[in-house]
Amino acid sequence: MAATEVLQLLAPDGSAASEELPAELDPQRLVGWYRNMVLLRSFDRRALNLQRQGRIYFYAPASGQEAAQIGSAAALQDGDWMFPTYREAGACYQRGLSLQALADQLFGNARDLTKGRQMPNHFACAALRIVSISSPIATQIPQAAGCAIAQKIKRERAATLCYFGDGATSEGDFHAGMNFAGVFRAPCVFFCQNNQWAITVPVSRQTGSESIAIKAKAYGFEGYRVDGNDILAVYTSVKQALDKARAGGGPTLIEALTYRMGPHSTSDDPRRYRSESEVAEWERRDPIVRFERWLRSRGWLDDATVAAIERETAAEVEQAIRSAEAVDAPPPQSLFEDLYAEPTPRLREQQRELLGLIERGVVERITRTPLFG
Ligand SMILES: Cc1ncc(C[n+]2csc(CCOP(=O)(O)OP(=O)(O)O)c2C)c(N)n1
Ligand SMILES: [Mg+2]
């Protein structure tokens, strides 16, 4: 397939390009993906409201990108590594990070795996090989290439999946990472969610190339474009690329064409830079509606099941948020842990000083101080 063609298996009206499905995709698994997409949409809506109510201080929604997120992460296997960005709540959930862990991270509470030290949306889980998210755009791309090269040296039959956006492709780190991966035939899949915008900058201002996918050619490997709102196309292409990487076939770049339907983050008002008609146009290609239509046409979903999934996922989200909010902030002394095996004398002194201030009531408790408005 040429790097400018777009792979699509499901049309926006839910009709399928082919009746044939990969053997591993049974109805139960497919309806499970649908459920996860609905859950992610519900989590997004709820998290935006939490920020507006001042209960968390930041959130980066993924509405419109559910197919790209769930479909890509569904292709991962044991032993694979994943380098997400701040928008990948859904991909992390699909990979196995629990809804409770996501909610705990947004609140930065004592149960949070990132121990309240990261901005909301910056998930991580060592046990699942989900690497800690860096806010600076594209820094994870060379890291992912390096991780994949290490996998190759260790002769693991596993691969690395690296997430980034269209905006990230204008960073030097994109070039460095892709180049390294190409030279060393790293088992790395570069998954670009081209959601048309990098905050206020449209994708037309990111590149003079025909596509993002075509850039892979310059680094000596294959690049594909897929319809990122078509979960079957996303899953199939990422699965093929990961299988190829695990088998020693080197890296692949996948450009998933999708759309960020909401704001960039809670600090953004997209009405100031894009038209309502553009948003409406993409709403007609909603990935959840499309997948639901197809599942219904196959007889695997009906009104009662859809209603139950919507009800149950909303209740699960509510429960996770309630539970997360009820857990206190991490203990202040935990600030001093994890950096050194043995704390330095200076760190010990600072810890003593802080605990003294707390005892004397000078610092009542460590609050979740807003960093971003
Ligand atoms: C190096 C760097 N420059 C600028 C920023 C500010 N910033 C945060 S998100 C973002 C846009 C990223 O766009 P894209 O890569 O398309 O990802 P998306 O947010 O659309 O998912 C920018 C410029 C940053 N975090 N890091
Ligand atoms: Mg973008």
mmCIF file of C-alpha atoms and ligand atoms in Angstrom:
data_model
loop_
_atom_site.group_PDB
_atom_site.id
_atom_site.type_symbol
_atom_site.label_atom_id
_atom_site.label_comp_id
_atom_site.label_asym_id
_atom_site.label_seq_id
_atom_site.Cartn_x
_atom_site.Cartn_y
_atom_site.Cartn_z
ATOM 1 C CA MET A 1 0.000 0.000 0.000
ATOM 2 C CA ALA A 2 1.313 3.495 -0.847
ATOM 3 C CA ALA A 3 2.057 5.853 2.043
ATOM 4 C CA THR A 4 -0.617 8.280 0.846
ATOM 5 C CA GLU A 5 -3.534 5.787 0.554
ATOM 6 C CA VAL A 6 -5.739 5.402 3.630
ATOM 7 C CA LEU A 7 -6.595 1.943 4.947
ATOM 8 C CA GLN A 8 -10.260 1.741 5.893
ATOM 9 C CA LEU A 9 -12.202 -1.393 6.844
ATOM 10 C CA LEU A 10 -15.326 0.283 8.238
ATOM 11 C CA ALA A 11 -17.048 3.156 6.399
ATOM 12 C CA PRO A 12 -18.587 5.974 8.498
ATOM 13 C CA ASP A 13 -22.057 4.450 7.942
ATOM 14 C CA GLY A 14 -20.831 1.271 9.632
ATOM 15 C CA SER A 15 -20.663 -0.839 6.475
ATOM 16 C CA ALA A 16 -17.634 -3.096 6.179
ATOM 17 C CA ALA A 17 -15.148 -3.254 3.323
ATOM 18 C CA SER A 18 -14.797 -6.994 3.903
ATOM 19 C CA GLU A 19 -16.748 -9.719 5.684
ATOM 20 C CA GLU A 20 -13.530 -11.399 6.742
ATOM 21 C CA LEU A 21 -12.147 -10.724 10.183
ATOM 22 C CA PRO A 22 -8.842 -11.803 11.709
ATOM 23 C CA ALA A 23 -9.420 -15.152 13.460
ATOM 24 C CA GLU A 24 -8.590 -13.792 16.924
ATOM 25 C CA LEU A 25 -11.433 -11.264 16.795
ATOM 26 C CA ASP A 26 -14.505 -12.915 18.287
ATOM 27 C CA PRO A 27 -17.729 -11.000 19.095
ATOM 28 C CA GLN A 28 -16.974 -10.951 22.812
ATOM 29 C CA ARG A 29 -13.618 -9.246 22.274
ATOM 30 C CA LEU A 30 -15.105 -6.743 19.818
ATOM 31 C CA VAL A 31 -17.983 -5.807 22.122
ATOM 32 C CA GLY A 32 -15.362 -5.451 24.889
ATOM 33 C CA TRP A 33 -13.563 -2.847 22.776
ATOM 34 C CA TYR A 34 -16.841 -1.031 22.197
ATOM 35 C CA ARG A 35 -17.441 -1.020 25.944
ATOM 36 C CA ASN A 36 -13.976 0.440 26.555
ATOM 37 C CA MET A 37 -14.603 3.176 23.973
ATOM 38 C CA VAL A 38 -17.870 4.117 25.668
ATOM 39 C CA LEU A 39 -16.171 4.067 29.066
ATOM 40 C CA LEU A 40 -13.398 6.347 27.805
ATOM 41 C CA ARG A 41 -15.931 8.854 26.423
ATOM 42 C CA SER A 42 -17.710 8.866 29.760
ATOM 43 C CA PHE A 43 -14.418 9.252 31.705
ATOM 44 C CA ASP A 44 -13.464 12.181 29.456
ATOM 45 C CA ARG A 45 -16.728 14.009 30.015
ATOM 46 C CA ARG A 46 -16.562 13.461 33.755
ATOM 47 C CA ALA A 47 -12.886 14.496 34.024
ATOM 48 C CA LEU A 48 -13.522 17.756 32.139
ATOM 49 C CA ASN A 49 -16.309 18.563 34.592
ATOM 50 C CA LEU A 50 -14.097 17.718 37.569
ATOM 51 C CA GLN A 51 -11.556 20.272 36.383
ATOM 52 C CA ARG A 52 -14.284 22.890 35.853
ATOM 53 C CA GLN A 53 -15.452 22.253 39.402
ATOM 54 C CA GLY A 54 -11.912 22.760 40.710
ATOM 55 C CA ARG A 55 -11.592 19.180 41.949
ATOM 56 C CA ILE A 56 -8.662 18.294 39.671
ATOM 57 C CA TYR A 57 -6.456 20.902 38.029
ATOM 58 C CA PHE A 58 -5.923 19.631 34.498
ATOM 59 C CA TYR A 59 -7.220 17.154 31.953
ATOM 60 C CA ALA A 60 -6.467 16.402 28.276
ATOM 61 C CA PRO A 61 -9.474 14.749 26.648
ATOM 62 C CA ALA A 62 -9.385 12.118 23.913
ATOM 63 C CA SER A 63 -12.987 12.277 22.643
ATOM 64 C CA GLY A 64 -12.964 11.425 18.940
ATOM 65 C CA GLN A 65 -9.783 9.359 19.274
ATOM 66 C CA GLU A 66 -11.274 6.290 20.974
ATOM 67 C CA ALA A 67 -10.791 3.991 17.977
ATOM 68 C CA ALA A 68 -7.159 5.035 17.565
ATOM 69 C CA GLN A 69 -6.461 4.525 21.266
ATOM 70 C CA ILE A 70 -8.330 1.302 21.976
ATOM 71 C CA GLY A 71 -7.522 -0.306 18.611
ATOM 72 C CA SER A 72 -3.788 0.357 18.858
ATOM 73 C CA ALA A 73 -3.325 -0.771 22.466
ATOM 74 C CA ALA A 74 -5.426 -3.892 21.802
ATOM 75 C CA ALA A 75 -2.667 -5.081 19.465
ATOM 76 C CA LEU A 76 -0.032 -5.162 22.234
ATOM 77 C CA GLN A 77 1.114 -8.446 23.797
ATOM 78 C CA ASP A 78 2.961 -9.509 26.937
ATOM 79 C CA GLY A 79 6.523 -8.220 26.935
ATOM 80 C CA ASP A 80 5.784 -5.210 24.708
ATOM 81 C CA TRP A 81 6.578 -1.706 25.920
ATOM 82 C CA MET A 82 4.359 1.317 25.454
ATOM 83 C CA PHE A 83 5.345 5.016 25.404
ATOM 84 C CA PRO A 84 2.136 7.071 25.604
ATOM 85 C CA THR A 85 1.483 10.823 25.635
ATOM 86 C CA TYR A 86 -0.830 12.806 27.945
ATOM 87 C CA ARG A 87 -3.819 11.999 25.703
ATOM 88 C CA GLU A 88 -3.597 8.218 26.060
ATOM 89 C CA ALA A 89 -5.903 7.485 29.024
ATOM 90 C CA GLY A 90 -7.835 5.105 26.753
ATOM 91 C CA ALA A 91 -4.772 3.298 25.423
ATOM 92 C CA CYS A 92 -3.447 2.850 28.982
ATOM 93 C CA TYR A 93 -6.836 1.504 30.102
ATOM 94 C CA GLN A 94 -6.992 -0.923 27.182
ATOM 95 C CA ARG A 95 -3.482 -2.080 28.067
ATOM 96 C CA GLY A 96 -4.624 -2.977 31.578
ATOM 97 C CA LEU A 97 -4.260 0.129 33.734
ATOM 98 C CA SER A 98 -7.429 0.072 35.849
ATOM 99 C CA LEU A 99 -10.032 2.807 35.833
ATOM 100 C CA GLN A 100 -9.256 3.275 39.519
ATOM 101 C CA ALA A 101 -5.564 3.817 38.720
ATOM 102 C CA LEU A 102 -6.520 6.424 36.093
ATOM 103 C CA ALA A 103 -8.786 8.254 38.544
ATOM 104 C CA ASP A 104 -6.200 8.070 41.348
ATOM 105 C CA GLN A 105 -3.631 9.622 39.007
ATOM 106 C CA LEU A 106 -5.941 12.531 38.133
ATOM 107 C CA PHE A 107 -6.309 13.301 41.841
ATOM 108 C CA GLY A 108 -2.642 12.596 42.613
ATOM 109 C CA ASN A 109 -3.701 10.791 45.782
ATOM 110 C CA ALA A 110 -1.767 8.429 48.070
ATOM 111 C CA ARG A 111 -2.763 5.437 45.898
ATOM 112 C CA ASP A 112 -1.581 7.079 42.650
ATOM 113 C CA LEU A 113 1.137 5.017 40.956
ATOM 114 C CA THR A 114 2.958 8.258 40.095
ATOM 115 C CA LYS A 115 2.676 9.254 43.803
ATOM 116 C CA GLY A 116 1.145 12.652 43.120
ATOM 117 C CA ARG A 117 4.363 13.867 41.501
ATOM 118 C CA GLN A 118 3.088 14.132 37.950
ATOM 119 C CA MET A 119 0.537 16.370 36.268
ATOM 120 C CA PRO A 120 -2.871 14.735 35.794
ATOM 121 C CA ASN A 121 -2.974 12.576 32.639
ATOM 122 C CA HIS A 122 0.678 11.618 32.994
ATOM 123 C CA PHE A 123 0.060 7.951 33.732
ATOM 124 C CA ALA A 124 2.722 5.279 34.209
ATOM 125 C CA CYS A 125 2.816 1.665 35.275
ATOM 126 C CA ALA A 126 6.075 -0.282 35.510
ATOM 127 C CA ALA A 127 4.295 -3.649 35.811
ATOM 128 C CA LEU A 128 2.488 -3.053 32.496
ATOM 129 C CA ARG A 129 5.554 -1.592 30.814
ATOM 130 C CA ILE A 130 3.759 1.739 30.353
ATOM 131 C CA VAL A 131 6.599 4.254 30.481
ATOM 132 C CA SER A 132 6.163 7.463 32.466
ATOM 133 C CA ILE A 133 4.778 10.246 30.271
ATOM 134 C CA SER A 134 6.881 13.329 29.556
ATOM 135 C CA SER A 135 5.119 16.628 28.889
ATOM 136 C CA PRO A 136 7.766 17.938 26.464
ATOM 137 C CA ILE A 137 6.530 16.963 23.036
ATOM 138 C CA ALA A 138 8.294 14.114 21.169
ATOM 139 C CA THR A 139 10.900 13.332 23.846
ATOM 140 C CA GLN A 140 9.474 9.801 24.093
ATOM 141 C CA ILE A 141 10.277 9.069 20.413
ATOM 142 C CA PRO A 142 14.073 8.578 20.775
ATOM 143 C CA GLN A 143 13.435 6.910 24.161
ATOM 144 C CA ALA A 144 11.116 4.391 22.492
ATOM 145 C CA ALA A 145 13.656 3.739 19.726
ATOM 146 C CA GLY A 146 16.295 3.089 22.393
ATOM 147 C CA CYS A 147 13.976 0.785 24.318
ATOM 148 C CA ALA A 148 13.279 -1.202 21.155
ATOM 149 C CA ILE A 149 16.994 -1.454 20.340
ATOM 150 C CA ALA A 150 17.522 -2.849 23.862
ATOM 151 C CA GLN A 151 14.786 -5.419 23.207
ATOM 152 C CA LYS A 152 16.582 -6.415 20.041
ATOM 153 C CA ILE A 153 19.957 -6.744 21.799
ATOM 154 C CA LYS A 154 18.325 -8.887 24.497
ATOM 155 C CA ARG A 155 16.699 -11.007 21.770
ATOM 156 C CA GLU A 156 13.234 -10.548 23.238
ATOM 157 C CA ARG A 157 10.442 -11.485 20.857
ATOM 158 C CA ALA A 158 8.643 -8.298 21.790
ATOM 159 C CA ALA A 159 8.217 -4.768 20.463
ATOM 160 C CA THR A 160 7.716 -1.137 21.512
ATOM 161 C CA LEU A 161 4.705 0.991 20.610
ATOM 162 C CA CYS A 162 5.363 4.728 20.624
ATOM 163 C CA TYR A 163 2.490 7.238 20.625
ATOM 164 C CA PHE A 164 2.726 10.854 19.490
ATOM 165 C CA GLY A 165 0.734 13.527 17.688
ATOM 166 C CA ASP A 166 0.986 15.352 14.368
ATOM 167 C CA GLY A 167 2.628 18.314 16.130
ATOM 168 C CA ALA A 168 5.379 16.072 17.488
ATOM 169 C CA THR A 169 6.568 15.327 13.938
ATOM 170 C CA SER A 170 7.992 18.870 13.707
ATOM 171 C CA GLU A 171 10.363 18.257 16.618
ATOM 172 C CA GLY A 172 14.016 17.283 16.223
ATOM 173 C CA ASP A 173 13.383 14.324 18.513
ATOM 174 C CA PHE A 174 11.043 12.837 15.900
ATOM 175 C CA HIS A 175 13.869 12.837 13.351
ATOM 176 C CA ALA A 176 16.451 11.492 15.821
ATOM 177 C CA GLY A 177 14.181 8.686 17.006
ATOM 178 C CA MET A 178 13.054 7.623 13.540
ATOM 179 C CA ASN A 179 16.605 7.741 12.233
ATOM 180 C CA PHE A 180 17.988 5.623 15.062
ATOM 181 C CA ALA A 181 15.178 3.114 14.675
ATOM 182 C CA GLY A 182 15.810 2.856 10.939
ATOM 183 C CA VAL A 183 19.584 2.444 11.253
ATOM 184 C CA PHE A 184 19.349 -0.219 13.977
ATOM 185 C CA ARG A 185 16.182 -1.906 12.630
ATOM 186 C CA ALA A 186 14.533 -1.377 16.007
ATOM 187 C CA PRO A 187 11.384 -3.402 16.733
ATOM 188 C CA CYS A 188 9.439 -0.174 17.201
ATOM 189 C CA VAL A 189 6.030 0.895 15.908
ATOM 190 C CA PHE A 190 5.636 4.661 15.698
ATOM 191 C CA PHE A 191 1.952 5.438 16.039
ATOM 192 C CA CYS A 192 1.079 9.017 15.102
ATOM 193 C CA GLN A 193 -2.442 10.152 15.903
ATOM 194 C CA ASN A 194 -2.897 12.904 13.356
ATOM 195 C CA ASN A 195 -5.824 14.604 15.067
ATOM 196 C CA GLN A 196 -5.501 17.627 12.734
ATOM 197 C CA TRP A 197 -4.395 20.064 15.438
ATOM 198 C CA ALA A 198 -1.442 20.764 17.741
ATOM 199 C CA ILE A 199 -3.277 23.097 20.133
ATOM 200 C CA THR A 200 -3.939 26.063 17.790
ATOM 201 C CA VAL A 201 -1.715 24.935 14.897
ATOM 202 C CA PRO A 202 -3.397 22.994 12.060
ATOM 203 C CA VAL A 203 -1.614 20.014 10.524
ATOM 204 C CA SER A 204 -1.213 21.974 7.271
ATOM 205 C CA ARG A 205 1.394 24.054 9.141
ATOM 206 C CA GLN A 206 3.347 21.023 10.407
ATOM 207 C CA THR A 207 4.721 19.641 7.176
ATOM 208 C CA GLY A 208 5.185 20.260 3.482
ATOM 209 C CA SER A 209 5.190 16.501 2.854
ATOM 210 C CA GLU A 210 2.316 14.689 1.180
ATOM 211 C CA SER A 211 1.578 12.899 4.423
ATOM 212 C CA ILE A 212 3.222 12.101 7.747
ATOM 213 C CA ALA A 213 3.412 8.396 6.871
ATOM 214 C CA ILE A 214 5.571 9.077 3.802
ATOM 215 C CA LYS A 215 8.371 10.402 6.034
ATOM 216 C CA ALA A 216 9.208 6.801 7.020
ATOM 217 C CA LYS A 217 10.667 6.284 3.549
ATOM 218 C CA ALA A 218 13.494 8.706 4.303
ATOM 219 C CA TYR A 219 14.472 6.619 7.344
ATOM 220 C CA GLY A 220 14.445 3.350 5.455
ATOM 221 C CA PHE A 221 11.225 1.744 6.627
ATOM 222 C CA GLU A 222 7.541 1.539 5.774
ATOM 223 C CA GLY A 223 4.857 4.082 6.605
ATOM 224 C CA TYR A 224 1.071 3.660 6.332
ATOM 225 C CA ARG A 225 -1.976 5.847 6.648
ATOM 226 C CA VAL A 226 -5.044 4.409 8.283
ATOM 227 C CA ASP A 227 -8.473 5.752 9.078
ATOM 228 C CA GLY A 228 -7.960 6.435 12.771
ATOM 229 C CA ASN A 229 -11.707 6.509 13.437
ATOM 230 C CA ASP A 230 -12.036 2.934 12.203
ATOM 231 C CA ILE A 231 -11.063 0.616 15.043
ATOM 232 C CA LEU A 232 -10.704 -2.422 12.801
ATOM 233 C CA ALA A 233 -8.279 -0.622 10.475
ATOM 234 C CA VAL A 234 -6.253 0.680 13.420
ATOM 235 C CA TYR A 235 -6.059 -2.693 15.159
ATOM 236 C CA THR A 236 -5.179 -4.570 11.963
ATOM 237 C CA SER A 237 -2.409 -2.200 10.909
ATOM 238 C CA VAL A 238 -0.819 -1.885 14.373
ATOM 239 C CA LYS A 239 -1.037 -5.657 14.897
ATOM 240 C CA GLN A 240 0.693 -6.309 11.556
ATOM 241 C CA ALA A 241 3.413 -3.782 12.326
ATOM 242 C CA LEU A 242 4.005 -5.186 15.837
ATOM 243 C CA ASP A 243 4.098 -8.767 14.508
ATOM 244 C CA LYS A 244 6.613 -7.700 11.894
ATOM 245 C CA ALA A 245 8.748 -5.916 14.511
ATOM 246 C CA ARG A 246 8.695 -8.933 16.847
ATOM 247 C CA ALA A 247 9.780 -11.161 13.954
ATOM 248 C CA GLY A 248 12.843 -8.990 13.245
ATOM 249 C CA GLY A 249 11.337 -6.944 10.392
ATOM 250 C CA GLY A 250 12.227 -3.557 11.887
ATOM 251 C CA PRO A 251 10.215 -0.404 12.513
ATOM 252 C CA THR A 252 7.005 0.947 10.971
ATOM 253 C CA LEU A 253 5.362 4.367 11.060
ATOM 254 C CA ILE A 254 1.567 4.433 11.169
ATOM 255 C CA GLU A 255 -0.337 7.666 10.683
ATOM 256 C CA ALA A 256 -3.866 7.371 12.035
ATOM 257 C CA LEU A 257 -6.165 10.084 10.663
ATOM 258 C CA THR A 258 -8.486 11.171 13.421
ATOM 259 C CA TYR A 259 -9.833 14.269 15.151
ATOM 260 C CA ARG A 260 -9.700 15.795 18.598
ATOM 261 C CA MET A 261 -13.382 16.640 19.086
ATOM 262 C CA GLY A 262 -12.884 18.514 22.355
ATOM 263 C CA PRO A 263 -10.415 21.131 23.576
ATOM 264 C CA HIS A 264 -6.658 20.423 23.528
ATOM 265 C CA SER A 265 -6.821 20.439 27.315
ATOM 266 C CA THR A 266 -8.798 22.141 30.040
ATOM 267 C CA SER A 267 -6.601 25.228 29.427
ATOM 268 C CA ASP A 268 -7.865 25.651 25.851
ATOM 269 C CA ASP A 269 -10.891 27.114 24.047
ATOM 270 C CA PRO A 270 -10.922 25.644 20.513
ATOM 271 C CA ARG A 271 -13.738 27.960 19.348
ATOM 272 C CA ARG A 272 -11.071 30.649 19.051
ATOM 273 C CA TYR A 273 -9.198 28.916 16.237
ATOM 274 C CA ARG A 274 -11.406 26.402 14.427
ATOM 275 C CA SER A 275 -14.834 26.459 12.827
ATOM 276 C CA GLU A 276 -17.971 24.776 14.120
ATOM 277 C CA SER A 277 -18.544 23.291 10.676
ATOM 278 C CA GLU A 278 -15.198 21.485 10.817
ATOM 279 C CA VAL A 279 -16.078 19.970 14.178
ATOM 280 C CA ALA A 280 -19.552 19.005 12.905
ATOM 281 C CA GLU A 281 -18.001 17.333 9.872
ATOM 282 C CA TRP A 282 -15.838 15.132 12.103
ATOM 283 C CA GLU A 283 -18.691 14.421 14.497
ATOM 284 C CA ARG A 284 -20.357 12.665 11.579
ATOM 285 C CA ARG A 285 -17.367 10.311 11.542
ATOM 286 C CA ASP A 286 -17.577 9.584 15.278
ATOM 287 C CA PRO A 287 -15.596 6.365 15.870
ATOM 288 C CA ILE A 288 -17.978 5.035 18.515
ATOM 289 C CA VAL A 289 -21.098 5.529 16.373
ATOM 290 C CA ARG A 290 -19.382 3.855 13.435
ATOM 291 C CA PHE A 291 -18.289 0.792 15.371
ATOM 292 C CA GLU A 292 -21.686 0.519 17.067
ATOM 293 C CA ARG A 293 -23.461 0.537 13.686
ATOM 294 C CA TRP A 294 -21.246 -2.245 12.435
ATOM 295 C CA LEU A 295 -21.642 -4.364 15.591
ATOM 296 C CA ARG A 296 -25.437 -3.921 15.366
ATOM 297 C CA SER A 297 -25.424 -4.920 11.695
ATOM 298 C CA ARG A 298 -23.679 -8.155 12.686
ATOM 299 C CA GLY A 299 -26.247 -8.826 15.406
ATOM 300 C CA TRP A 300 -23.672 -8.501 18.209
ATOM 301 C CA LEU A 301 -25.204 -5.395 19.816
ATOM 302 C CA ASP A 302 -28.795 -4.318 20.403
ATOM 303 C CA ASP A 303 -30.599 -1.448 22.147
ATOM 304 C CA ALA A 304 -30.700 -3.222 25.508
ATOM 305 C CA THR A 305 -26.966 -4.041 25.496
ATOM 306 C CA VAL A 306 -25.998 -0.508 24.424
ATOM 307 C CA ALA A 307 -28.148 0.973 27.207
ATOM 308 C CA ALA A 308 -26.644 -1.426 29.759
ATOM 309 C CA ILE A 309 -23.076 -0.624 28.649
ATOM 310 C CA GLU A 310 -23.753 3.114 28.903
ATOM 311 C CA ARG A 311 -25.325 2.758 32.341
ATOM 312 C CA GLU A 312 -22.678 0.424 33.731
ATOM 313 C CA THR A 313 -19.653 2.333 32.433
ATOM 314 C CA ALA A 314 -21.028 5.656 33.750
ATOM 315 C CA ALA A 315 -21.523 4.034 37.176
ATOM 316 C CA GLU A 316 -18.004 2.544 37.113
ATOM 317 C CA VAL A 317 -16.510 5.944 36.280
ATOM 318 C CA GLU A 318 -18.511 7.605 39.041
ATOM 319 C CA GLN A 319 -17.446 4.991 41.574
ATOM 320 C CA ALA A 320 -13.742 5.274 40.634
ATOM 321 C CA ILE A 321 -13.853 9.069 40.969
ATOM 322 C CA ARG A 322 -15.643 8.968 44.329
ATOM 323 C CA SER A 323 -13.120 6.483 45.639
ATOM 324 C CA ALA A 324 -10.120 8.465 44.307
ATOM 325 C CA GLU A 325 -11.362 11.720 45.789
ATOM 326 C CA ALA A 326 -11.816 10.117 49.209
ATOM 327 C CA VAL A 327 -8.147 9.106 49.410
ATOM 328 C CA ASP A 328 -5.854 11.705 50.953
ATOM 329 C CA ALA A 329 -2.769 13.210 49.298
ATOM 330 C CA PRO A 330 0.490 11.219 49.590
ATOM 331 C CA PRO A 331 2.296 11.754 52.920
ATOM 332 C CA PRO A 332 4.616 14.780 52.697
ATOM 333 C CA GLN A 333 7.716 12.742 53.599
ATOM 334 C CA SER A 334 7.191 10.636 50.450
ATOM 335 C CA LEU A 335 8.513 13.659 48.542
ATOM 336 C CA PHE A 336 11.985 12.579 49.579
ATOM 337 C CA GLU A 337 11.738 8.958 48.514
ATOM 338 C CA ASP A 338 12.785 7.107 45.358
ATOM 339 C CA LEU A 339 15.519 9.372 43.997
ATOM 340 C CA TYR A 340 18.453 7.810 45.865
ATOM 341 C CA ALA A 341 18.815 4.354 47.415
ATOM 342 C CA GLU A 342 20.293 6.176 50.421
ATOM 343 C CA PRO A 343 19.086 9.779 50.896
ATOM 344 C CA THR A 344 21.891 12.352 50.946
ATOM 345 C CA PRO A 345 22.550 14.272 54.208
ATOM 346 C CA ARG A 346 21.101 17.412 52.586
ATOM 347 C CA LEU A 347 17.875 15.598 51.688
ATOM 348 C CA ARG A 348 17.580 14.225 55.231
ATOM 349 C CA GLU A 349 17.983 17.729 56.583
ATOM 350 C CA GLN A 350 15.270 19.080 54.262
ATOM 351 C CA GLN A 351 12.949 16.260 55.271
ATOM 352 C CA ARG A 352 13.498 17.005 58.987
ATOM 353 C CA GLU A 353 12.856 20.678 58.339
ATOM 354 C CA LEU A 354 9.596 19.988 56.484
ATOM 355 C CA LEU A 355 8.326 17.591 59.145
ATOM 356 C CA GLY A 356 9.165 20.198 61.801
ATOM 357 C CA LEU A 357 7.131 22.832 59.943
ATOM 358 C CA ILE A 358 4.203 20.430 59.695
ATOM 359 C CA GLU A 359 4.392 19.565 63.429
ATOM 360 C CA ARG A 360 4.368 23.239 64.347
ATOM 361 C CA GLY A 361 1.317 23.743 62.105
ATOM 362 C CA VAL A 362 3.172 26.086 59.734
ATOM 363 C CA VAL A 363 2.407 23.799 56.829
ATOM 364 C CA GLU A 364 -0.936 22.173 57.607
ATOM 365 C CA ARG A 365 -0.770 19.647 54.812
ATOM 366 C CA ILE A 366 0.644 19.365 51.354
ATOM 367 C CA THR A 367 -2.181 20.533 49.121
ATOM 368 C CA ARG A 368 -2.674 19.779 45.482
ATOM 369 C CA THR A 369 -1.489 23.148 44.294
ATOM 370 C CA PRO A 370 -2.742 24.083 40.817
ATOM 371 C CA LEU A 371 0.106 24.519 38.359
ATOM 372 C CA PHE A 372 -1.954 25.029 35.220
ATOM 373 C CA GLY A 373 -5.179 26.983 35.139
HETATM 374 C C1 LIG B 1 8.812 20.736 23.380
HETATM 375 C C2 LIG B 1 7.456 21.270 23.665
HETATM 376 N N1 LIG B 1 7.021 22.356 23.007
HETATM 377 C C3 LIG B 1 5.779 22.849 23.244
HETATM 378 C C4 LIG B 1 4.974 22.254 24.196
HETATM 379 C C5 LIG B 1 3.563 22.788 24.453
HETATM 380 N N2 LIG B 1 2.599 21.837 23.884
HETATM 381 C C6 LIG B 1 1.930 20.959 24.674
HETATM 382 S S1 LIG B 1 0.921 19.969 23.794
HETATM 383 C C7 LIG B 1 1.364 20.714 22.323
HETATM 384 C C8 LIG B 1 0.753 20.274 21.023
HETATM 385 C C9 LIG B 1 1.093 18.894 20.635
HETATM 386 O O1 LIG B 1 0.369 18.549 19.498
HETATM 387 P P1 LIG B 1 0.363 17.088 18.910
HETATM 388 O O2 LIG B 1 1.734 16.533 18.902
HETATM 389 O O3 LIG B 1 -0.365 17.143 17.614
HETATM 390 O O4 LIG B 1 -0.472 16.238 19.991
HETATM 391 P P2 LIG B 1 -2.001 16.427 20.435
HETATM 392 O O5 LIG B 1 -2.004 17.364 21.603
HETATM 393 O O6 LIG B 1 -2.754 16.954 19.274
HETATM 394 O O7 LIG B 1 -2.469 15.073 20.849
HETATM 395 C C10 LIG B 1 2.281 21.725 22.548
HETATM 396 C C11 LIG B 1 2.837 22.597 21.499
HETATM 397 C C12 LIG B 1 5.479 21.130 24.875
HETATM 398 N N3 LIG B 1 4.745 20.469 25.784
HETATM 399 N N4 LIG B 1 6.705 20.651 24.588
HETATM 400 MG MG MG B 2 -2.362 16.783 17.214
#
